[in-house]
Coordinates of C-alpha atoms in Angstrom, one line a residue:
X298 CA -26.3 179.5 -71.1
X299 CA -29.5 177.8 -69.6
X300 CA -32.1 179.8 -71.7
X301 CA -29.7 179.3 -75.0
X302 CA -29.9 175.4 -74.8
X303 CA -33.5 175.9 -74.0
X304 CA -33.9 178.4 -77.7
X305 CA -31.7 175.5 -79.2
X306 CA -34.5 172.9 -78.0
X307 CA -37.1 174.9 -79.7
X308 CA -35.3 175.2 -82.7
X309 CA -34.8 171.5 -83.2
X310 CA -38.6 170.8 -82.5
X311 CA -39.7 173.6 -84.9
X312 CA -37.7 172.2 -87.5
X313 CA -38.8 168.8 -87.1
X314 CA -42.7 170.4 -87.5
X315 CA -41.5 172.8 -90.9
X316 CA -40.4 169.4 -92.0
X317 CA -43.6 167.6 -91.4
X318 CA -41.9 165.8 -88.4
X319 CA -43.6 164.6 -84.8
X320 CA -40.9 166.1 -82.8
X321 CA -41.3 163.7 -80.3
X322 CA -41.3 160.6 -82.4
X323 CA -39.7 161.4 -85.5
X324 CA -42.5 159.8 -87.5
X325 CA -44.3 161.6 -90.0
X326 CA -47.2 164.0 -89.5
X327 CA -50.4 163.0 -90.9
X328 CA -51.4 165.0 -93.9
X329 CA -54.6 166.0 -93.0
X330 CA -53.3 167.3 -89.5
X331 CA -53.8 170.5 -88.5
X332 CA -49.6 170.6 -88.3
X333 CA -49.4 170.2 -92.0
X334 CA -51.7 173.3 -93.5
X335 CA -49.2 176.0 -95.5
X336 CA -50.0 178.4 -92.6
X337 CA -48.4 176.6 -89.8
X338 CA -45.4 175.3 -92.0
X339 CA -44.4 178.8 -92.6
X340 CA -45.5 179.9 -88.9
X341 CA -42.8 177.2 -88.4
X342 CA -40.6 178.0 -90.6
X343 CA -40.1 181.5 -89.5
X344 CA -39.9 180.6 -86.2
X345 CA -36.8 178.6 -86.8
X346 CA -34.9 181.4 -88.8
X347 CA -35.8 184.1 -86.0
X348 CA -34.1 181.1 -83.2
X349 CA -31.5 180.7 -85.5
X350 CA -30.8 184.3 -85.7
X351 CA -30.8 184.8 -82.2
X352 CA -28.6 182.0 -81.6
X353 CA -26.4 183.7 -84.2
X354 CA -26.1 186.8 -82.4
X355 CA -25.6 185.1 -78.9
X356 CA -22.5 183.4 -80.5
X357 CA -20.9 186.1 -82.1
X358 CA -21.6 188.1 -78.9
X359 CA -19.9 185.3 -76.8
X360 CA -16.8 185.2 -79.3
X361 CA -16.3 189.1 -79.0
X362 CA -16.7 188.8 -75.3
X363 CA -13.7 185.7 -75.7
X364 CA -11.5 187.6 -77.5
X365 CA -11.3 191.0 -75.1
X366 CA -10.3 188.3 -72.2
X367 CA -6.9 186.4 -72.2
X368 CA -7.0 183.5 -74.7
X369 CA -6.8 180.5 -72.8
X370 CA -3.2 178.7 -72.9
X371 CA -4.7 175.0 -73.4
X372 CA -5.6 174.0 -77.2
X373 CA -8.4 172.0 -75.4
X374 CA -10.2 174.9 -73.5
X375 CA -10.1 176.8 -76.7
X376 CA -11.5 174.2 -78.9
X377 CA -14.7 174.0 -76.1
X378 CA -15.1 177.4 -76.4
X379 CA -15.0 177.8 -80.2
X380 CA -17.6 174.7 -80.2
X381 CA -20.6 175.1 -81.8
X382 CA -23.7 172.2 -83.0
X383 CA -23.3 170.0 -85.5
X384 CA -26.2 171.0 -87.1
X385 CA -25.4 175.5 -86.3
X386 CA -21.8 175.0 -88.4
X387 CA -23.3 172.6 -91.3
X388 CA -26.1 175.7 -91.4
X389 CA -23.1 178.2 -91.6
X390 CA -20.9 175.8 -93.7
X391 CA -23.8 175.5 -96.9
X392 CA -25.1 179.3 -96.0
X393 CA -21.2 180.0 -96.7
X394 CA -20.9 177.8 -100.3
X395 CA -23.9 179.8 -101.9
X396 CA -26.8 177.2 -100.7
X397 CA -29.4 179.9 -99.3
X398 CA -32.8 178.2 -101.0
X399 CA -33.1 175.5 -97.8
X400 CA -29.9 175.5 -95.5
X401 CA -31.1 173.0 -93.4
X402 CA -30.6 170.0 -96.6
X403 CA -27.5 168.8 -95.5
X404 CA -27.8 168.3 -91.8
X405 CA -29.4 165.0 -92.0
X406 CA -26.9 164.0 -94.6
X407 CA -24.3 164.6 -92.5
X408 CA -25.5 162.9 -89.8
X409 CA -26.0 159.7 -91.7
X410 CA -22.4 160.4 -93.0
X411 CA -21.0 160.4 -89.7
X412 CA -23.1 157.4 -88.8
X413 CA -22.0 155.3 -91.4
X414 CA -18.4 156.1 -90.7
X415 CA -18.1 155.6 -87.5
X416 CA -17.3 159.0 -86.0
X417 CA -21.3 159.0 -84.7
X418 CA -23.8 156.3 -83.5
X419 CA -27.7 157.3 -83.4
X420 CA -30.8 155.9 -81.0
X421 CA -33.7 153.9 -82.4
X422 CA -37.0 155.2 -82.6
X423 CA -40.0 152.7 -81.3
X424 CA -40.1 151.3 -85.0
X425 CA -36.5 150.1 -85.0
X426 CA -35.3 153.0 -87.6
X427 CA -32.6 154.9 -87.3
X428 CA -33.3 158.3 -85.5
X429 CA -30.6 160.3 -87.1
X430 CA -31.5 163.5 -84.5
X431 CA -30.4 161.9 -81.6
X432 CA -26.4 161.4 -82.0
X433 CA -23.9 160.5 -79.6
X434 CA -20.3 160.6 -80.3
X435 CA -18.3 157.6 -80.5
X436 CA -14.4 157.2 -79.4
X437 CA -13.5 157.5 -83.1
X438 CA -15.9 161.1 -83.4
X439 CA -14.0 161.4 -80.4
X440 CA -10.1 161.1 -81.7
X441 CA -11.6 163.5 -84.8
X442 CA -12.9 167.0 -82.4
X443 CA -16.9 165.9 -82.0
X444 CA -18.0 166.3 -78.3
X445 CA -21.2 166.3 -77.1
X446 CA -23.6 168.8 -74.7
X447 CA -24.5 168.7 -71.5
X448 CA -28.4 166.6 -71.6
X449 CA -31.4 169.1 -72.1
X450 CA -34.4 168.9 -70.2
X451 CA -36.0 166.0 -72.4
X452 CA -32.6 164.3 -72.2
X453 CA -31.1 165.5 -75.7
X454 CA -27.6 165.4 -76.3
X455 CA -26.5 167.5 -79.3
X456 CA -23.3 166.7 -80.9
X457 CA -21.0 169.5 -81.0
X458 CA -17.9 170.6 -83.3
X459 CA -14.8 172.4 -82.0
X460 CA -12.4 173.7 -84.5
X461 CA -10.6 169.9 -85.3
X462 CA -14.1 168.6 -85.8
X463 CA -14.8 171.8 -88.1
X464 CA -11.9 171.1 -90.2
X465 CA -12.8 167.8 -90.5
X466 CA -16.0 168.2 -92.1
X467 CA -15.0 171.0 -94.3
X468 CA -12.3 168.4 -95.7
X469 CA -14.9 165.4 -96.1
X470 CA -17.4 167.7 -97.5
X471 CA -17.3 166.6 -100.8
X472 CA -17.6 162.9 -99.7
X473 CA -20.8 164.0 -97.6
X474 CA -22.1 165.5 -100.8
X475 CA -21.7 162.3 -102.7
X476 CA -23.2 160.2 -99.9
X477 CA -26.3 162.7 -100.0
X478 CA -26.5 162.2 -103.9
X479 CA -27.1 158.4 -102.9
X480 CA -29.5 159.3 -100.7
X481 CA -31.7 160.2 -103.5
X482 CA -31.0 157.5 -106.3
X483 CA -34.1 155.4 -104.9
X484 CA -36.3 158.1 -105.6
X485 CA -34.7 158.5 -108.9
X486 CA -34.8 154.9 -109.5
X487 CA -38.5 154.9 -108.9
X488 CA -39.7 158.3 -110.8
X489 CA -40.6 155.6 -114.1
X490 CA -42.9 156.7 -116.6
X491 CA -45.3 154.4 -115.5
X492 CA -45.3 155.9 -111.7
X493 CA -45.3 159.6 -113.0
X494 CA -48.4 158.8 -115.1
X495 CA -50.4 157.6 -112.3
X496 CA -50.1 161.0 -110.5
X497 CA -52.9 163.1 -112.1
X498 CA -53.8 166.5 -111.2
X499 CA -56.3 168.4 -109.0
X500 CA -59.5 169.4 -110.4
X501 CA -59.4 172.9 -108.5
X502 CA -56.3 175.3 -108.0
X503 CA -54.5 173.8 -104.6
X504 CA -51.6 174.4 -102.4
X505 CA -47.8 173.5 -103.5
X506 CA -48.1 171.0 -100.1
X507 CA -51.4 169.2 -101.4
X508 CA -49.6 168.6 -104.4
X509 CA -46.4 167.0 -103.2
X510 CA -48.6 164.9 -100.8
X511 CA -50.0 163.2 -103.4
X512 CA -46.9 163.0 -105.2
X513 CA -45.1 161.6 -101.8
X514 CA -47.8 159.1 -101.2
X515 CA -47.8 157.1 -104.7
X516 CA -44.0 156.4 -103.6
X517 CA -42.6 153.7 -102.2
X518 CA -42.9 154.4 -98.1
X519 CA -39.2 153.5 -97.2
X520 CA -37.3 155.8 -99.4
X521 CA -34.6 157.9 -97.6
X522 CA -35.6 161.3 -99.4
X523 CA -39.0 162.3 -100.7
X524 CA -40.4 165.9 -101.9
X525 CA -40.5 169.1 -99.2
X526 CA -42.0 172.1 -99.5
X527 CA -39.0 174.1 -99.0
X528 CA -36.8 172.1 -101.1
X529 CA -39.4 173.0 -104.4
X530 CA -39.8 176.3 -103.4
X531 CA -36.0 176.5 -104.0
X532 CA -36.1 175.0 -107.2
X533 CA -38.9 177.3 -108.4
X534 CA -36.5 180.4 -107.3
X535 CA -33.7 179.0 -109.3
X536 CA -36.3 178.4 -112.4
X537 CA -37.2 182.0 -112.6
X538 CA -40.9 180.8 -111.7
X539 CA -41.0 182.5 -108.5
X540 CA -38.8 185.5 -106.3
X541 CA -37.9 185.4 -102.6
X542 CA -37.7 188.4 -100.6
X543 CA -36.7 189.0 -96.9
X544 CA -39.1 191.6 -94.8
X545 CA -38.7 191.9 -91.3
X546 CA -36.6 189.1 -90.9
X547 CA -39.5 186.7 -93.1
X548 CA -38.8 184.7 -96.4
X549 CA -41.8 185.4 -99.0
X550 CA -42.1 184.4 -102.4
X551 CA -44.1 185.7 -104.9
X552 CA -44.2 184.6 -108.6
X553 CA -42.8 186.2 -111.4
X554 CA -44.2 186.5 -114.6
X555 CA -42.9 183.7 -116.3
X556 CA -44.4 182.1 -113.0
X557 CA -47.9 183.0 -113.8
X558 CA -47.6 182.0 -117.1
X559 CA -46.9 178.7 -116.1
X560 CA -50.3 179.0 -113.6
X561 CA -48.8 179.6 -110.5
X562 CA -50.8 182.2 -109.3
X563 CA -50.3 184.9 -107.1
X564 CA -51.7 183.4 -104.1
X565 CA -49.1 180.7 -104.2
X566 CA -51.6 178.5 -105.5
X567 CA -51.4 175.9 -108.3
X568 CA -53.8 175.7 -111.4
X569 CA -53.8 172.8 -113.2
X570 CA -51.3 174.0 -115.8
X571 CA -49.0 174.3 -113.1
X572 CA -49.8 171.5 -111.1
X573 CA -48.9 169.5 -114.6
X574 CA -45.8 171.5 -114.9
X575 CA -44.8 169.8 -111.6
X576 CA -45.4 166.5 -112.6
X577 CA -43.5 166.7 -115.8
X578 CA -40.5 168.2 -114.0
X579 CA -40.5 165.9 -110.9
X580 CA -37.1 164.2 -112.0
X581 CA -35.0 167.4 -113.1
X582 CA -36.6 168.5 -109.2
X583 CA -35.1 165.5 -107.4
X584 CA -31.4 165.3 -109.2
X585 CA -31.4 169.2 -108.8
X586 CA -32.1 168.8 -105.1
X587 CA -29.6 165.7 -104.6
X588 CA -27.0 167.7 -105.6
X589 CA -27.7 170.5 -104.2
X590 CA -28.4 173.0 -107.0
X591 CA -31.8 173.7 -105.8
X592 CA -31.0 175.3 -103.0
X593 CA -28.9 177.9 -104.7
X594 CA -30.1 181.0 -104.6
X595 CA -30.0 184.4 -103.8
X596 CA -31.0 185.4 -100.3
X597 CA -33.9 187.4 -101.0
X598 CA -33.3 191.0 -100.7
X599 CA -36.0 193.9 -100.3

């Protein structure tokens, strides 16, 4: 039980680093760190789907090992041992509903959700902003099924779901959708004509993350959602312009032809065609990620 809150430690800090995150902070990593080159994003990346997987297995180990013992007589000794993270089930939930691009896009949203209603309150960080990824559970989240875990070694709590707090999100997901659409209407609001102009293109062929940097940095700094990696990645699946595969456990995308016609290149680089091709798209990207329809794709097989 030790080591598997340790693994579920390591998997919160290396997705707070895929999403160009200080762990420790919850601020921002510079774009020219280190932290930020393609290679250590997907180093990341990969490192959170093979935790994730292990803490799969561990789970579905621990349930078969429940259900060969006598099931407990209390309702509330089965709902702790049916209880998993908020952020594991939301994973399962969208993996479930078809959204396999980037299943970590609704976490945060659901968070804030559960914030804004009540059922949750969240720590400050030393800026005074909201740190949605450290949660505790108020008497209403409480009165719904949310508990929370025993502290980690850096003091984290995680909030956790037994099966009344399970049900409850699957019946409010369609509300946590909608609040997640709002999310992104300031960076819809802002995409004008006038702002997209002022974004021009590289001179040289450069990485999908270079690009969005720039974009990202002629927005306004306080917006709630901004371009990912991941999150366009996604939309390029879905647009035919590139194909994901699974191989040993690793997500890899190569483009397609319609893909290179565009000027993606093999390398996963952008030419100038397709850094343009970007540019003119960046609304369709952002409404197709605030609702979701990014991020559904196939699975990547072979």
């Amino acid at each position: 039980m030790e080591e598997t809150k340790v693994l579920q430690q390591v998997l919160r800090y290396t997705e707070d680093l895929a999403a160009g995150r200080d762990p420790a902070g919850g601020r921002a990593v510079p774009a020219g760190s280190v932290l930020r080159e393609e290679k250590m994003v997907k180093c990341f990346q990969y490192i959170s789907q093979a935790l994730m997987q292990e803490l799969n297995s561990r789970e579905q180990k621990q349930k078969e090992q429940n259900q060969g013992r006598e099931q407990p007589q209390e309702e509330r000794k089965e709902e702790q041992e049916n209880r998993v993270t908020l952020a594991v089930f939301m994973l399962e939930t969208v993996t479930s509903l078809g959204f396999t691009g980037f299943r970590f896009f609704l976490s945060r949203g659901t968070s804030e959700w559960l914030v804004r209603k009540g059922y949750l309150t969240c720590e400050r960080d030393e800026d005074g902003n909201p740190d949605f990824r450290r949660c505790r559970v108020t008497q209403k989240g409480s009165a719904a099924g949310f508990t929370e875990s025993e502290p980690y070694e850096d003091g984290y709590i995680a909030v956790l779901c037994g099966q009344r707090a399970k049900e409850f999100l699957r019946n409010h997901l369609d509300l946590i959708m909608e609040s997640e659409y709002a999310q992104w209407e300031p960076l819809l609001t802002c995409l004008t004509a006038e702002r997209r102009e002022r974004v021009v293109c590289f001179p040289d062929t450069v990485s999908l993350r270079t690009l969005l940097d720039r974009v990202n940095d002629g927005l306004p700094a306080d917006l709630p959602r901004k371009y990912s990696v991941p999150a366009v990645k996604s939309w390029l699946v879905r647009s035919g312009l590139f194909q994901v595969s699974v191989r040993n456990g690793k997500k890899r995308y190569s483009v397609t032809d319609a893909g290179l016609q565009k000027g993606f290149t093999g390398a996963g680089k952008l030419s100038g065609q397709a850094q343009q091709f970007l540019l003119d798209h960046l609304e369709n990207i952002a409404r197709d990620m605030a609702s979701g329809e990014a991020f559904r794709i196939s699975d990547g097989v072979g």
